[in-house]
JSON list of C-alpha atoms in Angstrom, two decimals:
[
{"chain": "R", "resi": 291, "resn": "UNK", "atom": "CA", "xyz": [-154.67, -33.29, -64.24]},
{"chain": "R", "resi": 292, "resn": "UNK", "atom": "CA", "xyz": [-158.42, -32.19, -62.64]},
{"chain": "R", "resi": 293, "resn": "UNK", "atom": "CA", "xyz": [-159.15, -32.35, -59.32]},
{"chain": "R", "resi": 294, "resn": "UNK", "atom": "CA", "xyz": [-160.49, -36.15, -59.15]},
{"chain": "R", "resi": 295, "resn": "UNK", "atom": "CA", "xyz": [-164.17, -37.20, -58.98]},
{"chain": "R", "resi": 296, "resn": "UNK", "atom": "CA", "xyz": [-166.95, -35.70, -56.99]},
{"chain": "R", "resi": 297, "resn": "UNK", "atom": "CA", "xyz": [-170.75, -36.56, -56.93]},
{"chain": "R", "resi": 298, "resn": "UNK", "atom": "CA", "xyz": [-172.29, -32.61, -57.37]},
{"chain": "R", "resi": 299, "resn": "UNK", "atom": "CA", "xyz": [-175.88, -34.62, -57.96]},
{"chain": "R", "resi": 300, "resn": "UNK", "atom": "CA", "xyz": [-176.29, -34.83, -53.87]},
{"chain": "R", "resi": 301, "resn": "UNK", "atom": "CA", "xyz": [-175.63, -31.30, -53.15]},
{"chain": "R", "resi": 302, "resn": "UNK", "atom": "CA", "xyz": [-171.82, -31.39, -53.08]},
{"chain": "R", "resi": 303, "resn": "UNK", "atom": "CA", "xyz": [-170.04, -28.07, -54.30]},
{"chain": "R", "resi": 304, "resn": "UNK", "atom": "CA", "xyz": [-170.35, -27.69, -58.10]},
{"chain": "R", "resi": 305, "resn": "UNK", "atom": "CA", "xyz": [-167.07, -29.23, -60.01]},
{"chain": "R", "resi": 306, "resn": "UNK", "atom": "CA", "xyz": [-164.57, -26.41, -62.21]},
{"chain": "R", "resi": 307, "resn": "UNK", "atom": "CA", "xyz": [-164.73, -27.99, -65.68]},
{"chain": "R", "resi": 308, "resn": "UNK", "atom": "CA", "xyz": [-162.42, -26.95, -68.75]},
{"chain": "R", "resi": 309, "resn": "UNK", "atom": "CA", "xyz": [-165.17, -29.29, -71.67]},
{"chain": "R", "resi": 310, "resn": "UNK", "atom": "CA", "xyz": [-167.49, -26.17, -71.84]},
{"chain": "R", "resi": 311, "resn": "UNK", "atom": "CA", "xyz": [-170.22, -27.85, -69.65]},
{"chain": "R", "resi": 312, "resn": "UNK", "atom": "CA", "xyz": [-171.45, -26.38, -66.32]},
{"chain": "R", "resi": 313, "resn": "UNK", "atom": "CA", "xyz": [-171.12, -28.20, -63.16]},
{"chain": "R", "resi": 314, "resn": "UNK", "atom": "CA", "xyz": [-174.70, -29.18, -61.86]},
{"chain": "R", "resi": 315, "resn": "UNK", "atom": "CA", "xyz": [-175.13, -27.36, -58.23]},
{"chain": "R", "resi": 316, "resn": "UNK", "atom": "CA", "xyz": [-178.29, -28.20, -57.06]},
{"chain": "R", "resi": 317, "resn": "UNK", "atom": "CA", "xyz": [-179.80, -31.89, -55.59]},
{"chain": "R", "resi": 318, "resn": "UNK", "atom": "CA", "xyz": [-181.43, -34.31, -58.77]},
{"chain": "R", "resi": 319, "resn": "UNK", "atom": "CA", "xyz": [-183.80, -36.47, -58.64]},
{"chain": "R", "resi": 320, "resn": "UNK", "atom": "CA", "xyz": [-182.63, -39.48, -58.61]},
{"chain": "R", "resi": 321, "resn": "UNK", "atom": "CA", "xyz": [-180.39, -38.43, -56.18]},
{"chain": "R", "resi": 322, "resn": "UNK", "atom": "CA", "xyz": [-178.04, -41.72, -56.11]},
{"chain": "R", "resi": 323, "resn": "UNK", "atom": "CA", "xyz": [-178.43, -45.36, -58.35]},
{"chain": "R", "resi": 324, "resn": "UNK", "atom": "CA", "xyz": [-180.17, -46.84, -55.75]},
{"chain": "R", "resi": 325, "resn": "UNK", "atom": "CA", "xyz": [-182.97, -44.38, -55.63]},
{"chain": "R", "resi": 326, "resn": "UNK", "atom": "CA", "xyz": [-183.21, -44.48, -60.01]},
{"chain": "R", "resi": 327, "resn": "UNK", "atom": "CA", "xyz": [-183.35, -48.34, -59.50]},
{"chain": "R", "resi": 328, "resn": "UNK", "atom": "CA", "xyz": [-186.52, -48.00, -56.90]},
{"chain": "R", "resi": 329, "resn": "UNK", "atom": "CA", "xyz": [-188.14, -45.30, -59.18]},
{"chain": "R", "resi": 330, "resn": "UNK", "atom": "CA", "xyz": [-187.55, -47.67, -62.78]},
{"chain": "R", "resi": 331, "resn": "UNK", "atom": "CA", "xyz": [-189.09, -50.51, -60.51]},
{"chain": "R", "resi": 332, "resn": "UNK", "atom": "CA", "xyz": [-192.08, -48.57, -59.63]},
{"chain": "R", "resi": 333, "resn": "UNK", "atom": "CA", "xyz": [-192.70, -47.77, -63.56]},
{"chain": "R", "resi": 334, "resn": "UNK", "atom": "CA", "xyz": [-192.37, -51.73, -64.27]},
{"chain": "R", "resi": 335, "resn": "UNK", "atom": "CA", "xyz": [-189.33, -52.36, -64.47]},
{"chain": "R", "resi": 336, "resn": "UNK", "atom": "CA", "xyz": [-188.93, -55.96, -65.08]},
{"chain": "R", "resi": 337, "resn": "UNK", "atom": "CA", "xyz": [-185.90, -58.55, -64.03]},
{"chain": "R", "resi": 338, "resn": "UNK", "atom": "CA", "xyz": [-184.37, -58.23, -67.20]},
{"chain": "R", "resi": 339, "resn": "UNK", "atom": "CA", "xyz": [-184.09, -54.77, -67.63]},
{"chain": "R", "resi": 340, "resn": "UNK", "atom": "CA", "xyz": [-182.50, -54.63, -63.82]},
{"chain": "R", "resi": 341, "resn": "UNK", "atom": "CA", "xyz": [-180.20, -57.21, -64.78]},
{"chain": "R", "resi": 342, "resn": "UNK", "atom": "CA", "xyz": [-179.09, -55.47, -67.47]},
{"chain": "R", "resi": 343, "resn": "UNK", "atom": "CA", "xyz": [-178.57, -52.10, -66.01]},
{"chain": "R", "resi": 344, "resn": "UNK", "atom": "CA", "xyz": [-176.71, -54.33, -63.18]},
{"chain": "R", "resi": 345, "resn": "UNK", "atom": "CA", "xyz": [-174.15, -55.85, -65.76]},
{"chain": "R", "resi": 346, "resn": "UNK", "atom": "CA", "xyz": [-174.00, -52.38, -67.41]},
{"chain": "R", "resi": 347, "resn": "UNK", "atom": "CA", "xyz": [-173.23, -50.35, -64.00]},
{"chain": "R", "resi": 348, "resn": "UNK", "atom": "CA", "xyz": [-170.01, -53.04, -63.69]},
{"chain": "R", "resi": 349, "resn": "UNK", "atom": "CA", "xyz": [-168.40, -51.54, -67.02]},
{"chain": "R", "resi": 350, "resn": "UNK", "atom": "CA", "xyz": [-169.57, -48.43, -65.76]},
{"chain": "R", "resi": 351, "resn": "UNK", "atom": "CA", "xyz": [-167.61, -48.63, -62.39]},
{"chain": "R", "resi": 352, "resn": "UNK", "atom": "CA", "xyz": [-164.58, -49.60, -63.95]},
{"chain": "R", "resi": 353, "resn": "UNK", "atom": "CA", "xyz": [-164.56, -47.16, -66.26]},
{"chain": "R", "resi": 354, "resn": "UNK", "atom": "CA", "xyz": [-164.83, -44.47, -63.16]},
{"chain": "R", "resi": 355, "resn": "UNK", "atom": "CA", "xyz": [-162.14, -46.17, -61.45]},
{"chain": "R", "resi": 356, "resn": "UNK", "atom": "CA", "xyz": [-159.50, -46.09, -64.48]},
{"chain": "R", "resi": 357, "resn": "UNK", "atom": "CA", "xyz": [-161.03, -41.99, -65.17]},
{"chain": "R", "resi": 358, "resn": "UNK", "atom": "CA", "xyz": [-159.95, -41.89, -61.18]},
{"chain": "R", "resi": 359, "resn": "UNK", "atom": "CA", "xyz": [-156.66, -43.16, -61.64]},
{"chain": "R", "resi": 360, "resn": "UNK", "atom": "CA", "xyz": [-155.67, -40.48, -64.33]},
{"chain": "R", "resi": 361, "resn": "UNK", "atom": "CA", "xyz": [-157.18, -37.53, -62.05]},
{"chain": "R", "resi": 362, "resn": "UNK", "atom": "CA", "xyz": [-160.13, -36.58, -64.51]},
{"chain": "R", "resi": 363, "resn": "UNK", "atom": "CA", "xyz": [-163.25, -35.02, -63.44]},
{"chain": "R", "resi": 364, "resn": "UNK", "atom": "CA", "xyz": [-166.17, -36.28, -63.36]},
{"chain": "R", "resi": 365, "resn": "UNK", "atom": "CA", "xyz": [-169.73, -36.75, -61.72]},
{"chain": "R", "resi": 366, "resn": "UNK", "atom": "CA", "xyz": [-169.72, -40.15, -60.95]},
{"chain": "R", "resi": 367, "resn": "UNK", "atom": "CA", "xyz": [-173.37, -40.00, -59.52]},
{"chain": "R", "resi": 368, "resn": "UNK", "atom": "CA", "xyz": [-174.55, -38.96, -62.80]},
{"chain": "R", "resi": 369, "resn": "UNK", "atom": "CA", "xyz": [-172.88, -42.17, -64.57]},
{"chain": "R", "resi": 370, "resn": "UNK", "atom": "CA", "xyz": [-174.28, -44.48, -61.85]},
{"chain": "R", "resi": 371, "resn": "UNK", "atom": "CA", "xyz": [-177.74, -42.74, -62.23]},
{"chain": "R", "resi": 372, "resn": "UNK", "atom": "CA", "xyz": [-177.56, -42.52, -65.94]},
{"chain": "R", "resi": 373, "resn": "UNK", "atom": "CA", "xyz": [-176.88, -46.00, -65.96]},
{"chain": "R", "resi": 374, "resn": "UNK", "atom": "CA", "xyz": [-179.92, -47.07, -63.92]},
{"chain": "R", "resi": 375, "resn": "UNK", "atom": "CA", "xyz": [-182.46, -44.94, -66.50]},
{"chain": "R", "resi": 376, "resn": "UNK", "atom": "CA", "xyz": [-180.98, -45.29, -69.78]},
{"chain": "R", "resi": 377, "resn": "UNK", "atom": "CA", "xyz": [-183.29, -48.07, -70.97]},
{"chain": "R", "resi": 378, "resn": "UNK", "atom": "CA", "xyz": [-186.12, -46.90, -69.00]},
{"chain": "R", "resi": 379, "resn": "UNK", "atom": "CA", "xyz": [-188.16, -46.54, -71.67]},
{"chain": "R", "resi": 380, "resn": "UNK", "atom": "CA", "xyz": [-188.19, -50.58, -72.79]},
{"chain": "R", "resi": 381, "resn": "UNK", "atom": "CA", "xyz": [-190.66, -50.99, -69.82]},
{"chain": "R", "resi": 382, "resn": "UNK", "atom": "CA", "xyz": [-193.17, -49.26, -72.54]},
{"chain": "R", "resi": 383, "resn": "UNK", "atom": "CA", "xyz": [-191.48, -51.37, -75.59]},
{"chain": "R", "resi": 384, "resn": "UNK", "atom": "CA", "xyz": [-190.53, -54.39, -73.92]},
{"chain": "R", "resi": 385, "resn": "UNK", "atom": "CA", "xyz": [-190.26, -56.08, -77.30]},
{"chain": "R", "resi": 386, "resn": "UNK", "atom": "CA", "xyz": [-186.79, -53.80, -77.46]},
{"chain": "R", "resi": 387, "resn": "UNK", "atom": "CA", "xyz": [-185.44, -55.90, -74.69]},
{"chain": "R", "resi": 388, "resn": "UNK", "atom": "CA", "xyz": [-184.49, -58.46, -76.47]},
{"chain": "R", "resi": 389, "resn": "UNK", "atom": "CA", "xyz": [-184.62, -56.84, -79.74]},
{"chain": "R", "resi": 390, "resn": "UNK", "atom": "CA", "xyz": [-183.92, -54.14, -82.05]},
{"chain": "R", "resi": 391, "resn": "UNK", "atom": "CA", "xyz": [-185.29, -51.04, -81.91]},
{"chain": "R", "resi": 392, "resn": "UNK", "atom": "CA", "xyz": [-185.20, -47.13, -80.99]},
{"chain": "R", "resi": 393, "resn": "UNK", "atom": "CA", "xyz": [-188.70, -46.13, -80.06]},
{"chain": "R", "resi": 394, "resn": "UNK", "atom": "CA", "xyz": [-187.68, -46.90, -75.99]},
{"chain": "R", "resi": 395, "resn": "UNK", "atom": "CA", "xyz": [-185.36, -43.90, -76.40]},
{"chain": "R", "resi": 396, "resn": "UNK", "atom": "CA", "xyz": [-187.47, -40.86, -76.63]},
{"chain": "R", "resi": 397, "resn": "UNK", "atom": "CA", "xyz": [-190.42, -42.64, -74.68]},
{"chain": "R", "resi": 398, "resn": "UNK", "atom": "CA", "xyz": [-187.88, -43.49, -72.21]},
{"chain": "R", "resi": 399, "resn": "UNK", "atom": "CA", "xyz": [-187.08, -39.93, -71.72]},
{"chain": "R", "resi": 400, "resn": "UNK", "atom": "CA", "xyz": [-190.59, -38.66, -71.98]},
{"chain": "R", "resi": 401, "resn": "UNK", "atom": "CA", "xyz": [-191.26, -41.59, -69.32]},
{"chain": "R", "resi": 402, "resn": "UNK", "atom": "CA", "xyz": [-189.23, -40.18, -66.97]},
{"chain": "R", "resi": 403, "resn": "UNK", "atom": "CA", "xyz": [-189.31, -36.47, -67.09]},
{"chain": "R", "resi": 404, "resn": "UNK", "atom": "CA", "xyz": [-193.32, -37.18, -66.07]},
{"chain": "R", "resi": 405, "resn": "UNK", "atom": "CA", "xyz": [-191.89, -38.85, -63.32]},
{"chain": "R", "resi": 406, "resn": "UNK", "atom": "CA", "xyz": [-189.89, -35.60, -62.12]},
{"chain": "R", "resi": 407, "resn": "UNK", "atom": "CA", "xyz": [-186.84, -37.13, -63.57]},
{"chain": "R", "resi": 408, "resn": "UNK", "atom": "CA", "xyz": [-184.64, -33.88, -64.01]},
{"chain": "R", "resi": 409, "resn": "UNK", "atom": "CA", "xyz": [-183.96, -32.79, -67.18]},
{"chain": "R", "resi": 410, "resn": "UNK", "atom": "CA", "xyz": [-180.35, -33.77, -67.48]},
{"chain": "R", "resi": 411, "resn": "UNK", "atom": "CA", "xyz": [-180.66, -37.04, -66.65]},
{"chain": "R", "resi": 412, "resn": "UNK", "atom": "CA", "xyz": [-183.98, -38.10, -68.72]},
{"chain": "R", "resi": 413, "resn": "UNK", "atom": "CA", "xyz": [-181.89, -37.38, -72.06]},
{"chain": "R", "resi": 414, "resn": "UNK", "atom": "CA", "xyz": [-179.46, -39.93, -71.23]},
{"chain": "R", "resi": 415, "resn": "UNK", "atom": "CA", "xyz": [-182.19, -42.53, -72.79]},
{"chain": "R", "resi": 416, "resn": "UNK", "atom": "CA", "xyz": [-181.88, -40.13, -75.93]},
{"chain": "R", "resi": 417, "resn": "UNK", "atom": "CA", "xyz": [-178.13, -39.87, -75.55]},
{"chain": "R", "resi": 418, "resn": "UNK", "atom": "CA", "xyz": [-176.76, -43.50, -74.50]},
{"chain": "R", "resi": 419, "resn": "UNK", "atom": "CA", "xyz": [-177.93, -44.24, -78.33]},
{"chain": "R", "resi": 420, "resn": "UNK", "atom": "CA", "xyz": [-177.95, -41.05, -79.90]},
{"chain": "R", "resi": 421, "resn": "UNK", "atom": "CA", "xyz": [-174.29, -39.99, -78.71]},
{"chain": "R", "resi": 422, "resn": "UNK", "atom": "CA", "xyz": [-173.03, -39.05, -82.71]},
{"chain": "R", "resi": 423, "resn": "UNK", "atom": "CA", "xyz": [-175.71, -36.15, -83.07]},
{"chain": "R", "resi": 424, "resn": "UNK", "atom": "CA", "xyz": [-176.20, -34.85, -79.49]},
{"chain": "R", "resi": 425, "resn": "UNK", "atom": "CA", "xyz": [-173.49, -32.84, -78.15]},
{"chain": "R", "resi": 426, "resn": "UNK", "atom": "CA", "xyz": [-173.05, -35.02, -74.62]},
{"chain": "R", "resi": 427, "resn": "UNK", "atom": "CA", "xyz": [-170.92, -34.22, -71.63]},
{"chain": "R", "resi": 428, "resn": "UNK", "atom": "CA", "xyz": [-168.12, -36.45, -70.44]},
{"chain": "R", "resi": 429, "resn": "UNK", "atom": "CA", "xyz": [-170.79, -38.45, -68.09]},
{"chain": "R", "resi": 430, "resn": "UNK", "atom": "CA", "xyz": [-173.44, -39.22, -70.54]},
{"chain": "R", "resi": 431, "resn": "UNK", "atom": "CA", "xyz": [-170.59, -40.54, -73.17]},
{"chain": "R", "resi": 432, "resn": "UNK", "atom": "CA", "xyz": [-169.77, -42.83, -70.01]},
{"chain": "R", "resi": 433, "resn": "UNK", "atom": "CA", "xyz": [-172.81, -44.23, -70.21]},
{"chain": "R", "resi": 434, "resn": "UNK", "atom": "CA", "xyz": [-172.99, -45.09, -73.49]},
{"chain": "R", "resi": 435, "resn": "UNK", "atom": "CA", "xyz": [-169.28, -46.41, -73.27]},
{"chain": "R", "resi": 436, "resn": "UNK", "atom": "CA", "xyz": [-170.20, -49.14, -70.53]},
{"chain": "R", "resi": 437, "resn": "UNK", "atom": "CA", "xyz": [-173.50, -49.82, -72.61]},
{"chain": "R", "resi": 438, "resn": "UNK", "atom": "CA", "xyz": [-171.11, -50.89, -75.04]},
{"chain": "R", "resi": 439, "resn": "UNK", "atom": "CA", "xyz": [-168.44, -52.52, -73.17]},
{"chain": "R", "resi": 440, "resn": "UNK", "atom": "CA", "xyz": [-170.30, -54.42, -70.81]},
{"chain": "R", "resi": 441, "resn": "UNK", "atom": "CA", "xyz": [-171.12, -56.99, -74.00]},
{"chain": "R", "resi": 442, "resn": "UNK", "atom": "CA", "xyz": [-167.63, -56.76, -74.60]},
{"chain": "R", "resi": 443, "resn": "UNK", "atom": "CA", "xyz": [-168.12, -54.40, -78.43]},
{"chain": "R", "resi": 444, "resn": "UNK", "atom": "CA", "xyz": [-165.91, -51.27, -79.26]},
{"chain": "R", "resi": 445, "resn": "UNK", "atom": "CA", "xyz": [-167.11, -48.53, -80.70]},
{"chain": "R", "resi": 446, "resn": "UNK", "atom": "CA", "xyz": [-164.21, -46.62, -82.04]},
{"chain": "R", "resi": 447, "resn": "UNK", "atom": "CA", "xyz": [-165.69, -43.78, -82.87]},
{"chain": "R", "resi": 448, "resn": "UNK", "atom": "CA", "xyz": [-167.32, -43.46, -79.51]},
{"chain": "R", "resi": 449, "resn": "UNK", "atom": "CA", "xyz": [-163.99, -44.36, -77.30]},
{"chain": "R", "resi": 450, "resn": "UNK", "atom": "CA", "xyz": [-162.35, -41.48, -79.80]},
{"chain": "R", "resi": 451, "resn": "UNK", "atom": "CA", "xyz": [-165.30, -39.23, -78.36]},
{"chain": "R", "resi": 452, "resn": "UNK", "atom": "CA", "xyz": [-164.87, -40.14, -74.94]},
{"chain": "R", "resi": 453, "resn": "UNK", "atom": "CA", "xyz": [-161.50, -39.57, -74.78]},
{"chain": "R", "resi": 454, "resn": "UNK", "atom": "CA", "xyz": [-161.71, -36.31, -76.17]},
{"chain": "R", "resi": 455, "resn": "UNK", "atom": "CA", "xyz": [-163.95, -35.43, -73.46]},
{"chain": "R", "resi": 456, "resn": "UNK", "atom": "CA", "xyz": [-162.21, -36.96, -70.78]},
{"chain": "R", "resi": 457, "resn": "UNK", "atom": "CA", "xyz": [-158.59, -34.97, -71.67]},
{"chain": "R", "resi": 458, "resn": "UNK", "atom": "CA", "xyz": [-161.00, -31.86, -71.97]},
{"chain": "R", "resi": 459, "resn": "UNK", "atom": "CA", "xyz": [-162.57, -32.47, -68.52]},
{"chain": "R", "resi": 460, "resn": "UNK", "atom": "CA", "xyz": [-159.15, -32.60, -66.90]},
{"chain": "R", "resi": 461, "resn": "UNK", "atom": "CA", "xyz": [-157.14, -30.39, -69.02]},
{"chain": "R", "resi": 462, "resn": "UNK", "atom": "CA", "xyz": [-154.25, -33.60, -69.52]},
{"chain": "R", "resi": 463, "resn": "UNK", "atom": "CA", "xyz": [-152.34, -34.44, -71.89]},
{"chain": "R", "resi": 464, "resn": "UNK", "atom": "CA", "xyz": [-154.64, -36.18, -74.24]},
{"chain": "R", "resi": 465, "resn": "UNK", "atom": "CA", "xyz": [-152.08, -39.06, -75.89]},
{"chain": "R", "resi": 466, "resn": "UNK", "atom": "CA", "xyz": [-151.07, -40.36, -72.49]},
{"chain": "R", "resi": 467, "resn": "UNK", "atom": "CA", "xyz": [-154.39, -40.34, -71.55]},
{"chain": "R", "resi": 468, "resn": "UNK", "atom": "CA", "xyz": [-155.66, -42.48, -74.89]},
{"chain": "R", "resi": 469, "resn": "UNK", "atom": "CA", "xyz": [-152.71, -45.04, -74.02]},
{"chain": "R", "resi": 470, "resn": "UNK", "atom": "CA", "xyz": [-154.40, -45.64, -70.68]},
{"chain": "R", "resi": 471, "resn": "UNK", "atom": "CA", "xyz": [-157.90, -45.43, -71.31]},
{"chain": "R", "resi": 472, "resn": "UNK", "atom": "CA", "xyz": [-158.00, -47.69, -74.27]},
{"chain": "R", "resi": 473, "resn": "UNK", "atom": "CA", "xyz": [-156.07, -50.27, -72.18]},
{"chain": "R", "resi": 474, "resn": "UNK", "atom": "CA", "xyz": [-159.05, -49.87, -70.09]},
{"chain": "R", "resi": 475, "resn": "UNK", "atom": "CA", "xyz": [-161.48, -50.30, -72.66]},
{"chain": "R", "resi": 476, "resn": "UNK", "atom": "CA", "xyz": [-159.83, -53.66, -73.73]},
{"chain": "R", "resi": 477, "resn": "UNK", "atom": "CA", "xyz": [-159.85, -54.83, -70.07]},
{"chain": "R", "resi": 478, "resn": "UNK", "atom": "CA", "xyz": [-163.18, -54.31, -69.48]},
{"chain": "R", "resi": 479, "resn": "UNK", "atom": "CA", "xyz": [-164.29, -55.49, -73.14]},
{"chain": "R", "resi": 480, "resn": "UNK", "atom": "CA", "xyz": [-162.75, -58.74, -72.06]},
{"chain": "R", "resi": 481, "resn": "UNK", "atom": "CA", "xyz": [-165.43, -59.42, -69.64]},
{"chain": "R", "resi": 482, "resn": "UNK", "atom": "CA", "xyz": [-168.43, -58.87, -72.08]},
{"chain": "R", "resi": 483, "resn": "UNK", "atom": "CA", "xyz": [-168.58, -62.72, -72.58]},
{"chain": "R", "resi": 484, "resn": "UNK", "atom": "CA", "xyz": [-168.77, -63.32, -68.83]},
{"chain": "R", "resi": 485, "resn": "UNK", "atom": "CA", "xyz": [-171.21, -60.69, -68.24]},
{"chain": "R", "resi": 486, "resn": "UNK", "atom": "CA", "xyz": [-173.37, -61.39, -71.49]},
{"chain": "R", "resi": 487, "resn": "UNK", "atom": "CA", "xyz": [-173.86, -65.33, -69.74]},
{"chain": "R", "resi": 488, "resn": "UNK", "atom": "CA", "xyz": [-174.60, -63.63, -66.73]},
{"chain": "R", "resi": 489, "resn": "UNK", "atom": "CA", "xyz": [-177.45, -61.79, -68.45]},
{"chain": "R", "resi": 490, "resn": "UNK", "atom": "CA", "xyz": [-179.66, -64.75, -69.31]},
{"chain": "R", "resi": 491, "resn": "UNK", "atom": "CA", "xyz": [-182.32, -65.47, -66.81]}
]
């Protein structure tokens, strides 16, 4: 099993990783979830769109705890960032909130890498979505998992991708690992109705 969770988007050493992807050494801005939910605020961000990252950041945290449980690393700032941004860009299509729609995606990231967003975290507004033709890390599959389970949907396809990257991440054993993780997945599922009541203002 990896080493366990560490948050290498303050400044903390960089993590070893077996899924190909480097470890991030250097400080980000956003540096934590609470400064991406003051900068998303200062674009416009309006209740809504906080709830929602709010109710998506509680799938989000479980899924980090059950990824903690099995020893798997992982940046958990970058989820909890990632989380805060994804949808960024529905301040400029606020139709999209309540709605259908992709143009918030790349506007979202172009939104925030004008903002000094870095790099790595602006394409999570590409990648929440666009997950099946990007070639995401571990953390940005995380957040489009809890965008998905925080209504309570599965995505097979998705939960097949994330577990893939999670048993690459921490080198384990990667049928043990899908018995436990899609446990999680159902358990946190379960909440989507609770959350999605939660959600109207």
């Amino acid at each position: 099993m990896g080493a366990g969770p560490v948050d290498t988007l303050a400044g903390i050493a960089p993590v070893l990783r077996q899924d190909g992807f480097p470890a991030i050494e250097v400080r980000m801005f956003p540096a934590d979830a609470a400064e991406a939910l003051d900068l998303i605020r200062s674009l416009g961000a309006p209740v809504r769109l906080q709830r929602h990252v709010e109710l998506v950041g509680e799938a989000g945290e479980a899924l980090l705890a059950v990824l903690r449980e099995q020893g798997i690393v992982v940046d958990e700032t970058f989820v909890r960032v990632g989380i805060v941004l994804h949808d960024a860009g529905k301040i400029r299509h606020p139709a999209e909130l309540q709605g259908p729609g992709s143009e918030h995606e790349p506007a979202g990231e172009a939104m925030l890498l004008a903002a000094g967003v870095a790099p790595e975290l602006a394409r999570v507004c590409r990648s929440h979505a666009r997950w099946a033709a990007m070639d995401c890390r571990l953390e940005e599959l995380a957040v489009a998992l809890a965008d998905k389970l925080w209504k309570g949907a599965r995505r097979g396809e998705l939960e097949e991708r994330f577990i893939d990257a999670a048993a690459a991440a921490g080198a384990t054993d990667r049928w043990a690992l899908f018995v436990a993780l899609d446990s999680a997945f159902e358990r946190i599922a379960a909440g989507g109705p609770t959350r999605l009541a939660r959600s109207t203002l």
